Amino acid sequence: MALVKRLNDPWGEHKAVSPFLVQLGNSATLVEAFLASVLAEQEAAGTPPRLAEALRHAVLGGGKRFRPFLVFHSAALFGADKEAALPAAAALECIHCYSLVHDDLPAMDNDELRRGRPTVWKAYDEWTAILVGDALQALAFELISGSKGSGDPKARAELVYLLAVASGANGMVGGQVLDLEAGKLGARPDPTITDIMRLQALKTGKLITAACEMGAIVGGASFEQRAALKTYGEHLGAAFQISDDLLDAEGSSADVGKATGKDAAAGKATLIGMLGIAEARRYLDRSIASGIDALAIFGDKAEPLVEAARLMGRRES
Amino acid sequence: MALVKRLNDPWGEHKAVSPFLVQLGNSATLVEAFLASVLAEQEAAGTPPRLAEALRHAVLGGGKRFRPFLVFHSAALFGADKEAALPAAAALECIHCYSLVHDDLPAMDNDELRRGRPTVWKAYDEWTAILVGDALQALAFELISGSKGSGDPKARAELVYLLAVASGANGMVGGQVLDLEAGKLGARPDPTITDIMRLQALKTGKLITAACEMGAIVGGASFEQRAALKTYGEHLGAAFQISDDLLDAEGSSADVGKATGKDAAAGKATLIGMLGIAEARRYLDRSIASGIDALAIFGDKAEPLVEAARLMGRRES
């Protein structure tokens, strides 16, 4: 589990990290510092103290910041620096964080532990957690629409549109509904592999794909370049989810930093449960290969994104 | 309570309605039809059926659609027609509806009745209601950022920014935190009148003010014109809240269409509780007068907005 530990604690005690993990750590540091300054600025403008504190708990609790990494390195393909991509990267992280805060609620996944710390509802209470999520979603759209946002007004409106669609009823939230429907209502007693792939594509894939496309928008990509990044993002999202499922099936709570084995305990249908671990890993490998293929048009510049895809195959090793 | 009844049921059995109420009804019909078509389009693109149905329950349940009215008639001051203002108007209504769905949750206000119908969590369950709210917030930003949004890309980015700030941690959500903090935690055992006015300005006022300013952006207002509409919106928001409190204190559940007397039962400090009904009504009258004053620069064209302010003084009569 050494690599997993490094991923969950990239600035921790593990010194012998790969160049990729250094890049991941650097972009995480950058986005965390930016988010801290945004929250401090918002607080200075009058956020009620209880909400301000709970927002910091939700946003500044570490994490890999994988989606911001994708924004940075997609934008970098077109020469855009991290500074330019920062509002878009931070906005994606706000959406991701809000989804975790709401997912953890007793009425949803009922999780008390997240990244080794109490979840927001556990540290505060349910109503605070609901409102923290609501405020984070608004903050995401504030960050990319304002004059400090990434790109010109046209790019900013496009970023908002992309993020809103990816996170809404036909994206992340839709996937979460399908997931909870299956778990709580037994609405799909015999889900097919296609059902599960669709659920995961919505719940996890849409936001990961959006990260790559938002980088493309920030960088001013052509239509073809953006389409290539979208294809990459879709395969990466599939790989991400299946590697997550493998971690859940095989990992221990201490290594992963959150409760594990929950899918099985909740009777949730996963690709692993349906395919078996060996076939699931073959599907993972195919997704990684297809994702890397899509990056071919960018040549060597795409190395960080190629590495991100390869990492998915090593997360459970 | 005749006027109140008409307001809550403007297309109902009350034939002798004023020109203002006809305008209010027309704009409500327009925005409801637009929202219905947006949800149908989204559904055709693959919204999970349970979510689609709950979204319709949340959004298409009637209501005065007062915020869209303000967008339409603020934009009309500058010659913008309703068509142009429709995405902005609908976005505001999505934010308003999401806030009601979340406010009604057991962990928040624990309301089972809204506009005479079961609330979303009561009709479905808590997790569905949380996700309906989340999806509606995303939809709001989708509506105003896409190519079908109101105005050019610069206006669209500006609309997003304004709405995000008004509904976030230093706006509506912040006000809701202050409100629940007072009600549930007794965090402000001796709130001052200033405390309560700030709470209400955030919780209700920011979104009403945003409606007026969004109309200004859609219409291409000058800086001075937008500032005047902002001032109007702030006074209108104050008047709206206090007339709501008066309804709560004086109304019956059947007339108002939702539970009444809840503020007193919850021990919530309201301006009415602190000032008494007579002084509260004087404050209401002053807010209405100040709001109307701010509209002077627009002359007769502002009549619908003037009437909207005057209505606040008659809601409880």
XYZ file of C-alpha atoms in Angstrom:
634
model
C 0.000 0.000 0.000
C 3.031 2.301 -0.105
C 1.894 4.224 -3.175
C -1.575 4.591 -1.826
C -0.176 6.014 1.379
C 1.926 8.490 -0.555
C -1.101 9.531 -2.559
C -3.169 10.166 0.508
C -0.317 11.926 2.234
C 1.915 13.255 -0.521
C 3.775 15.625 1.786
C 4.171 13.073 4.532
C 6.976 10.869 5.634
C 7.552 9.176 2.295
C 10.630 10.769 0.830
C 11.293 8.644 -2.238
C 8.475 10.000 -4.354
C 8.263 9.940 -8.139
C 8.362 13.141 -10.243
C 4.657 12.623 -10.847
C 3.883 12.596 -7.140
C 5.935 15.754 -6.712
C 3.837 17.429 -9.409
C 0.660 16.192 -7.743
C 1.864 17.504 -4.400
C 2.818 20.875 -5.883
C -0.534 21.423 -7.523
C -2.305 20.363 -4.328
C -0.260 22.853 -2.310
C -1.069 25.591 -4.786
C -4.804 24.980 -4.881
C -5.029 24.573 -1.115
C -3.240 27.892 -0.583
C -5.555 29.574 -3.080
C -8.661 28.120 -1.448
C -7.409 29.199 1.976
C -6.957 32.763 0.726
C -10.390 32.755 -0.942
C -12.063 31.578 2.257
C -10.128 34.141 4.313
C -11.199 36.909 1.951
C -14.806 35.732 2.068
C -14.620 35.580 5.847
C -13.259 39.109 6.042
C -16.295 40.180 4.020
C -18.615 38.831 6.714
C -19.205 35.051 6.517
C -20.875 33.987 9.784
C -18.105 32.467 11.962
C -19.726 29.053 12.354
C -20.088 28.716 8.597
C -16.569 30.035 7.942
C -15.083 27.467 10.312
C -17.070 24.588 8.860
C -16.117 25.673 5.328
C -12.442 25.515 6.264
C -12.997 22.063 7.762
C -14.624 20.901 4.524
C -12.187 22.461 2.069
C -8.794 22.559 3.746
C -8.686 18.995 5.022
C -6.074 17.755 2.554
C -6.827 15.259 -0.167
C -5.025 14.547 -3.396
C -6.614 17.477 -5.289
C -6.620 15.235 -8.310
C -9.142 17.287 -10.274
C -7.158 20.534 -9.946
C -4.077 18.607 -11.110
C -5.988 17.661 -14.251
C -7.028 21.266 -14.873
C -3.466 22.532 -14.442
C -1.876 19.955 -16.706
C -4.587 20.084 -19.363
C -4.209 23.863 -19.521
C -0.402 23.493 -19.572
C -0.641 21.598 -22.874
C -1.488 24.969 -24.438
C 1.060 26.993 -22.530
C -1.344 28.305 -19.879
C 0.365 28.642 -16.509
C -1.046 27.448 -13.204
C -1.948 30.984 -12.179
C -4.368 31.277 -15.105
C -5.915 27.884 -14.382
C -6.172 28.379 -10.623
C -9.767 29.707 -10.378
C -11.046 26.871 -12.579
C -9.033 24.304 -10.631
C -10.273 25.651 -7.303
C -13.872 25.739 -8.528
C -13.726 22.063 -9.426
C -12.330 21.270 -6.014
C -15.173 23.251 -4.369
C -17.716 21.148 -6.273
C -15.888 17.954 -5.335
C -15.724 18.982 -1.670
C -19.404 19.943 -1.542
C -20.335 16.566 -3.006
C -18.312 14.793 -0.314
C -19.885 16.869 2.460
C -23.390 16.048 1.234
C -22.589 12.392 0.428
C -21.361 11.880 3.975
C -24.664 13.034 5.522
C -26.664 10.524 7.593
C -29.471 10.657 5.009
C -26.984 9.681 2.290
C -23.897 7.500 2.967
C -23.847 8.157 6.729
C -20.058 8.416 6.963
C -18.378 9.715 10.092
C -14.812 9.616 8.808
C -13.252 11.336 5.800
C -9.510 11.613 5.134
C -8.968 10.433 8.684
C -11.006 13.286 10.207
C -14.635 13.602 11.306
C -16.960 14.489 8.450
C -18.567 17.942 8.525
C -21.928 16.781 9.863
C -20.128 14.805 12.562
C -17.857 17.701 13.543
C -20.759 20.200 13.444
C -24.266 18.990 12.674
C -26.456 18.080 9.736
C -27.866 21.492 8.944
C -24.425 23.056 8.992
C -23.148 20.356 6.625
C -26.051 20.865 4.222
C -25.410 24.609 4.148
C -21.632 24.187 3.831
C -22.244 22.119 0.701
C -24.671 24.703 -0.646
C -22.223 27.544 -0.021
C -19.365 25.620 -1.654
C -21.367 25.064 -4.809
C -22.098 28.796 -5.020
C -18.431 29.568 -4.342
C -17.363 27.346 -7.234
C -19.413 29.394 -9.677
C -18.337 32.664 -8.065
C -14.667 31.762 -8.572
C -14.906 31.122 -12.300
C -17.337 33.873 -13.264
C -15.766 36.918 -11.615
C -13.157 39.210 -13.075
C -10.455 37.214 -11.287
C -11.665 34.076 -13.083
C -9.780 32.120 -15.744
C -9.816 33.650 -19.212
C -11.970 36.267 -20.921
C -15.736 36.577 -20.308
C -16.559 34.092 -23.076
C -14.229 31.495 -21.556
C -15.627 32.199 -18.111
C -19.238 31.712 -19.225
C -18.162 28.504 -20.966
C -16.422 27.225 -17.828
C -19.537 27.891 -15.767
C -21.751 26.111 -18.265
C -19.485 23.074 -18.473
C -19.154 22.776 -14.695
C -22.886 23.287 -14.107
C -23.863 20.573 -16.585
C -21.209 18.157 -15.296
C -22.299 18.564 -11.698
C -26.070 18.714 -12.151
C -29.022 16.384 -12.675
C -27.516 14.777 -15.775
C -24.064 14.626 -14.225
C -22.709 14.120 -10.729
C -25.995 14.619 -8.870
C -27.791 12.265 -11.267
C -25.151 9.610 -10.599
C -25.545 10.046 -6.873
C -29.316 9.567 -7.214
C -28.795 6.323 -9.151
C -26.290 5.159 -6.554
C -28.528 5.842 -3.568
C -31.570 4.477 -5.367
C -29.739 1.185 -5.819
C -28.396 1.096 -2.274
C -31.401 2.345 -0.321
C -34.419 1.473 -2.399
C -33.137 -1.612 -4.196
C -34.517 0.072 -7.285
C -32.364 -1.950 -9.636
C -32.360 -5.476 -8.179
C -30.451 -6.831 -11.153
C -28.292 -4.031 -12.480
C -26.387 -4.760 -15.657
C -22.766 -3.866 -16.192
C -24.010 -1.049 -18.438
C -26.150 0.292 -15.587
C -23.188 0.398 -13.248
C -20.903 1.965 -15.810
C -23.466 4.683 -16.485
C -23.902 5.341 -12.778
C -20.151 5.674 -12.318
C -19.709 7.753 -15.464
C -22.210 10.241 -14.054
C -21.178 10.179 -10.411
C -17.403 10.344 -10.878
C -16.617 10.501 -14.573
C -18.413 13.723 -15.476
C -16.429 15.857 -13.051
C -13.092 14.294 -14.002
C -13.902 14.835 -17.667
C -14.948 18.394 -16.877
C -11.561 18.982 -15.239
C -9.776 18.083 -18.470
C -12.149 20.126 -20.620
C -11.931 23.130 -18.299
C -8.161 23.010 -18.704
C -8.722 22.984 -22.460
C -10.968 26.059 -22.252
C -8.491 27.931 -20.042
C -5.714 27.085 -22.503
C -7.721 28.081 -25.562
C -7.730 24.603 -27.110
C -9.073 23.905 -30.590
C -12.191 21.822 -30.995
C -10.120 18.697 -31.765
C -7.780 19.242 -28.846
C -10.683 19.693 -26.464
C -12.356 16.552 -27.837
C -9.149 14.573 -27.253
C -8.983 15.765 -23.656
C -12.619 14.876 -23.199
C -11.980 11.326 -24.420
C -8.974 11.081 -22.132
C -11.073 12.322 -19.216
C -13.814 9.778 -19.832
C -11.394 6.853 -19.804
C -9.527 8.289 -16.848
C -12.789 8.657 -14.968
C -13.654 5.011 -15.585
C -10.169 3.964 -14.470
C -10.387 6.187 -11.410
C -13.662 4.693 -10.307
C -12.602 1.103 -10.782
C -9.317 1.670 -8.980
C -11.347 3.253 -6.189
C -13.561 0.174 -6.072
C -10.457 -2.010 -5.933
C -9.140 0.063 -3.029
C -12.484 -0.305 -1.288
C -12.510 -4.050 -1.845
C -8.886 -4.626 -0.899
C -7.735 -1.692 1.243
C -7.783 -1.188 4.962
C -9.295 1.882 6.577
C -5.964 3.149 7.921
C -4.325 3.095 4.497
C -7.150 4.642 2.562
C -8.036 7.263 5.179
C -11.742 6.564 5.069
C -14.022 3.668 5.814
C -13.445 0.735 3.427
C -15.397 -2.362 2.495
C -18.486 -0.164 2.644
C -19.692 -1.066 -0.829
C -19.855 -4.743 0.033
C -21.386 -4.016 3.443
C -24.023 -1.825 1.797
C -24.757 -4.550 -0.722
C -23.867 -2.119 -3.502
C -23.340 -3.646 -6.910
C -19.875 -2.742 -8.214
C -18.068 -3.768 -11.368
C -15.724 -5.790 -9.205
C -18.573 -7.703 -7.630
C -19.938 -8.488 -11.076
C -16.711 -9.074 -13.007
C -14.428 -10.423 -10.339
C -11.126 -8.756 -9.456
C -9.105 -10.160 -12.392
C -11.567 -9.078 -15.078
C -12.079 -5.735 -13.354
C -8.347 -5.147 -13.487
C -8.319 -5.957 -17.198
C -11.074 -3.385 -17.695
C -8.987 -0.919 -15.702
C -5.949 -1.587 -17.914
C -7.995 -1.093 -21.070
C -9.372 2.204 -19.771
C -5.867 3.421 -18.947
C -4.576 2.455 -22.384
C -7.484 4.151 -24.173
C -7.001 7.303 -22.097
C -3.298 7.436 -22.959
C -4.068 6.830 -26.633
C -6.297 9.895 -26.719
C -3.352 12.047 -25.618
C -1.143 11.023 -28.562
C -1.816 14.266 -30.471
C -0.106 16.241 -27.699
C 3.191 14.331 -27.812
C 5.598 14.470 -24.863
C 3.928 17.509 -23.332
C 1.152 15.216 -22.107
C 3.517 13.215 -19.869
C 1.934 14.361 -16.559
C -1.518 13.339 -17.817
C -0.156 10.030 -19.122
C 1.364 9.416 -15.702
C -1.928 10.268 -14.013
C -3.605 7.556 -16.066
C -0.841 5.037 -15.355
C -1.136 5.724 -11.661
C -4.675 4.348 -11.682
C -3.202 0.935 -12.414
C -0.870 1.137 -9.433
C -3.152 2.550 -6.768
C -4.012 -0.870 -5.406
C -0.566 -2.417 -5.695
C -56.978 38.093 3.661
C -58.458 38.468 0.176
C -55.326 39.956 -1.373
C -53.156 37.355 0.219
C -55.346 34.648 -1.235
C -55.135 36.171 -4.673
C -51.381 36.370 -4.420
C -51.090 32.738 -3.512
C -53.541 31.725 -6.178
C -53.409 34.452 -8.794
C -55.101 32.355 -11.447
C -57.747 31.031 -9.099
C -61.308 31.938 -8.356
C -60.719 35.622 -7.712
C -61.771 37.438 -10.823
C -61.478 41.081 -9.817
C -57.698 41.317 -9.831
C -55.662 44.476 -10.225
C -53.498 45.180 -13.300
C -50.477 44.489 -11.091
C -51.737 41.044 -10.162
C -52.384 40.314 -13.833
C -48.750 41.222 -14.590
C -47.567 39.080 -11.710
C -49.675 36.186 -12.946
C -48.433 36.600 -16.506
C -44.790 36.553 -15.540
C -45.400 33.539 -13.289
C -47.065 31.675 -16.143
C -44.190 32.510 -18.448
C -41.446 31.417 -16.068
C -43.296 28.263 -15.057
C -43.725 27.258 -18.725
C -40.058 27.939 -19.378
C -38.969 25.912 -16.344
C -41.256 23.063 -17.402
C -39.664 23.010 -20.848
C -36.142 23.162 -19.378
C -36.873 20.228 -17.077
C -38.454 18.258 -19.935
C -35.404 18.887 -22.099
C -33.074 17.856 -19.293
C -35.179 14.757 -18.697
C -35.013 13.805 -22.381
C -31.233 14.027 -22.069
C -31.272 11.362 -19.363
C -32.119 12.668 -15.872
C -32.831 9.648 -13.644
C -36.654 9.361 -13.428
C -36.854 9.654 -9.641
C -34.821 12.853 -9.718
C -36.760 14.232 -12.686
C -40.060 13.701 -10.911
C -38.852 15.228 -7.653
C -37.436 18.213 -9.552
C -40.836 18.845 -11.115
C -42.441 18.595 -7.667
C -39.978 21.164 -6.345
C -40.083 23.618 -9.233
C -43.535 23.414 -10.771
C -45.585 23.665 -7.598
C -46.868 27.150 -8.208
C -45.885 30.113 -6.099
C -45.910 33.797 -6.833
C -42.640 33.776 -8.797
C -41.962 37.157 -7.328
C -38.219 37.171 -8.094
C -38.734 36.467 -11.816
C -41.273 39.298 -11.860
C -38.573 41.621 -10.540
C -36.099 40.462 -13.199
C -38.626 40.973 -15.993
C -39.697 44.414 -14.909
C -36.210 45.633 -14.044
C -35.018 44.550 -17.498
C -38.096 46.151 -19.083
C -36.967 49.555 -17.814
C -34.275 49.374 -20.488
C -36.461 47.963 -23.238
C -35.425 44.326 -22.777
C -38.312 41.979 -23.438
C -39.314 39.055 -21.253
C -37.789 36.553 -23.663
C -34.338 38.045 -23.118
C -34.756 38.084 -19.360
C -36.251 34.589 -19.106
C -33.070 32.562 -18.417
C -32.021 34.979 -15.673
C -35.525 35.001 -14.208
C -35.721 31.205 -14.255
C -32.256 30.874 -12.711
C -33.291 33.018 -9.772
C -36.379 30.910 -9.299
C -34.240 27.734 -9.323
C -32.088 29.176 -6.542
C -35.184 30.207 -4.599
C -36.760 26.756 -5.031
C -33.580 24.931 -4.003
C -33.385 27.055 -0.855
C -36.976 26.149 0.027
C -36.349 22.422 -0.556
C -33.304 22.469 1.727
C -34.893 24.775 4.325
C -37.815 22.371 4.650
C -35.570 19.403 5.549
C -35.959 17.787 8.974
C -32.441 18.907 9.898
C -33.401 22.499 9.103
C -36.956 23.863 9.523
C -38.625 20.428 9.478
C -41.604 21.543 7.399
C -43.994 19.020 5.888
C -46.179 21.476 4.014
C -45.276 24.032 1.339
C -47.779 25.878 -0.865
C -50.416 23.467 0.402
C -48.499 20.384 -0.816
C -46.093 17.975 0.864
C -42.525 19.237 0.875
C -40.011 17.335 -1.278
C -38.472 15.352 1.595
C -41.961 14.427 2.775
C -43.142 13.387 -0.702
C -39.892 11.483 -1.406
C -37.209 11.284 1.268
C -34.381 13.316 2.719
C -31.599 12.248 0.395
C -33.740 12.939 -2.653
C -34.561 16.400 -1.319
C -30.894 17.187 -0.636
C -29.966 16.146 -4.180
C -32.925 17.973 -5.741
C -31.659 21.165 -4.115
C -28.122 20.495 -5.308
C -29.284 19.842 -8.868
C -31.423 22.988 -8.881
C -28.511 25.144 -7.858
C -26.430 23.704 -10.716
C -29.347 24.222 -13.105
C -29.563 27.891 -12.158
C -25.977 28.473 -13.241
C -26.397 26.325 -16.328
C -29.350 28.446 -17.458
C -27.551 31.781 -17.322
C -24.144 30.698 -18.623
C -25.072 28.754 -21.763
C -25.542 30.154 -25.237
C -29.293 30.365 -24.609
C -28.618 32.592 -21.578
C -29.479 36.267 -21.259
C -27.155 38.646 -23.065
C -23.623 38.374 -24.438
C -20.877 36.327 -22.723
C -19.776 39.297 -20.609
C -23.336 39.794 -19.324
C -23.685 36.065 -18.733
C -20.500 35.844 -16.673
C -21.657 38.903 -14.728
C -25.069 37.333 -14.039
C -23.408 34.168 -12.759
C -21.098 36.119 -10.488
C -23.887 38.239 -9.065
C -26.150 35.247 -8.423
C -23.335 33.161 -6.908
C -22.346 35.901 -4.470
C -25.972 36.659 -3.541
C -26.771 33.015 -2.818
C -23.522 31.934 -1.132
C -21.825 32.144 2.258
C -22.066 35.933 2.427
C -25.596 35.938 1.041
C -28.590 33.644 1.322
C -26.755 30.647 2.796
C -25.037 32.878 5.363
C -28.423 34.244 6.405
C -29.804 30.758 6.767
C -26.867 29.812 9.014
C -27.529 32.838 11.242
C -31.220 31.971 11.363
C -30.705 28.329 12.321
C -27.938 29.224 14.740
C -30.366 31.485 16.580
C -33.210 28.979 16.470
C -31.386 25.739 17.194
C -28.321 26.716 19.168
C -29.605 29.840 20.892
C -26.350 31.351 19.726
C -27.590 34.894 20.021
C -29.630 34.934 23.217
C -30.139 38.690 23.025
C -30.141 39.622 19.367
C -30.294 43.307 18.602
C -32.543 44.789 15.950
C -29.397 45.232 13.850
C -28.628 41.502 14.170
C -32.071 40.563 12.935
C -31.994 43.050 10.088
C -28.637 41.698 8.950
C -29.909 38.117 9.119
C -32.932 39.003 7.031
C -30.939 41.099 4.578
C -28.764 38.063 3.904
C -31.416 35.361 3.979
C -34.060 37.109 1.880
C -32.781 40.491 0.832
C -29.724 39.444 -1.160
C -31.689 37.355 -3.635
C -34.401 39.978 -4.092
C -31.740 42.614 -4.669
C -29.979 40.253 -7.086
C -33.229 39.899 -9.045
C -33.358 43.657 -9.620
C -29.659 43.888 -10.488
C -29.864 40.898 -12.836
C -32.652 42.675 -14.678
C -30.358 45.699 -14.908
C -27.558 43.573 -16.392
C -29.899 41.941 -18.910
C -31.157 45.379 -19.923
C -27.683 46.887 -20.192
C -28.217 49.480 -17.441
C -25.690 52.201 -16.692
C -23.819 52.131 -13.394
C -26.208 54.697 -11.882
C -29.290 52.866 -13.092
C -28.044 49.583 -11.675
C -27.221 51.252 -8.361
C -30.753 52.672 -8.196
C -32.242 49.220 -8.784
C -29.958 47.782 -6.130
C -31.170 50.351 -3.601
C -34.769 49.609 -4.560
C -34.103 45.876 -4.154
C -32.612 46.304 -0.701
C -35.604 48.241 0.585
C -38.012 45.884 -1.142
C -36.254 42.905 0.441
C -36.626 44.440 3.888
C -40.295 45.170 3.204
C -40.833 41.661 1.861
C -39.386 40.040 4.943
C -41.306 42.132 7.406
C -44.574 41.608 5.542
C -43.794 37.887 5.610
C -43.266 38.077 9.359
C -46.574 39.920 9.694
C -48.288 37.176 7.694
C -46.682 34.586 9.928
C -47.767 36.398 13.064
C -51.288 37.151 11.886
C -52.173 34.680 9.142
C -53.818 31.309 9.295
C -52.321 28.257 7.636
C -55.154 27.884 5.116
C -54.783 31.446 3.860
C -51.028 31.486 3.622
C -50.652 27.977 2.208
C -47.939 26.960 4.631
C -47.578 26.536 8.360
C -47.927 29.836 10.227
C -47.077 31.023 13.717
C -43.925 28.955 13.405
C -41.596 31.817 14.268
C -43.261 32.353 17.615
C -43.481 28.608 18.261
C -39.788 28.231 17.458
C -38.965 31.101 19.776
C -37.364 32.933 16.864
C -36.641 36.573 17.405
C -38.355 38.630 14.715
C -38.567 42.357 14.212
C -42.237 42.108 15.078
C -41.463 40.414 18.359
C -38.996 43.147 19.206
C -40.775 46.197 17.838
C -44.417 45.236 18.219
C -46.810 45.114 15.289
C -47.455 48.865 15.050
C -43.785 49.872 14.979
C -42.985 46.987 12.594
C -45.630 48.292 10.231
C -44.112 51.773 10.389
C -40.750 50.252 9.489
C -42.443 48.432 6.625
C -43.971 51.682 5.370
C -40.609 53.455 5.509
C -38.951 50.638 3.549
C -41.635 50.794 0.885
C -41.307 54.579 0.585
C -37.506 54.403 0.321
C -37.740 51.684 -2.313
C -40.154 53.744 -4.399
C -37.937 56.838 -4.019
C -35.010 54.950 -5.543
C -37.059 54.349 -8.684
C -37.691 58.061 -9.334
C -35.000 58.251 -12.056
C -36.982 55.819 -14.200
C -40.216 57.813 -14.213
C -43.522 56.164 -15.122
C -41.844 53.125 -16.659
C -41.156 51.882 -13.140
C -44.849 51.573 -12.294
C -44.843 47.730 -12.013
C -41.904 47.894 -9.596
C -43.559 50.695 -7.635
C -46.681 48.565 -7.396
C -44.633 45.582 -6.226
C -43.310 47.679 -3.369
C -46.762 49.017 -2.502
C -48.099 45.483 -2.425
C -45.851 44.694 0.533
C -47.919 47.098 2.596
C -51.161 45.361 1.681
C -50.189 41.727 2.029
C -51.427 41.520 5.589
C -54.538 43.638 5.174
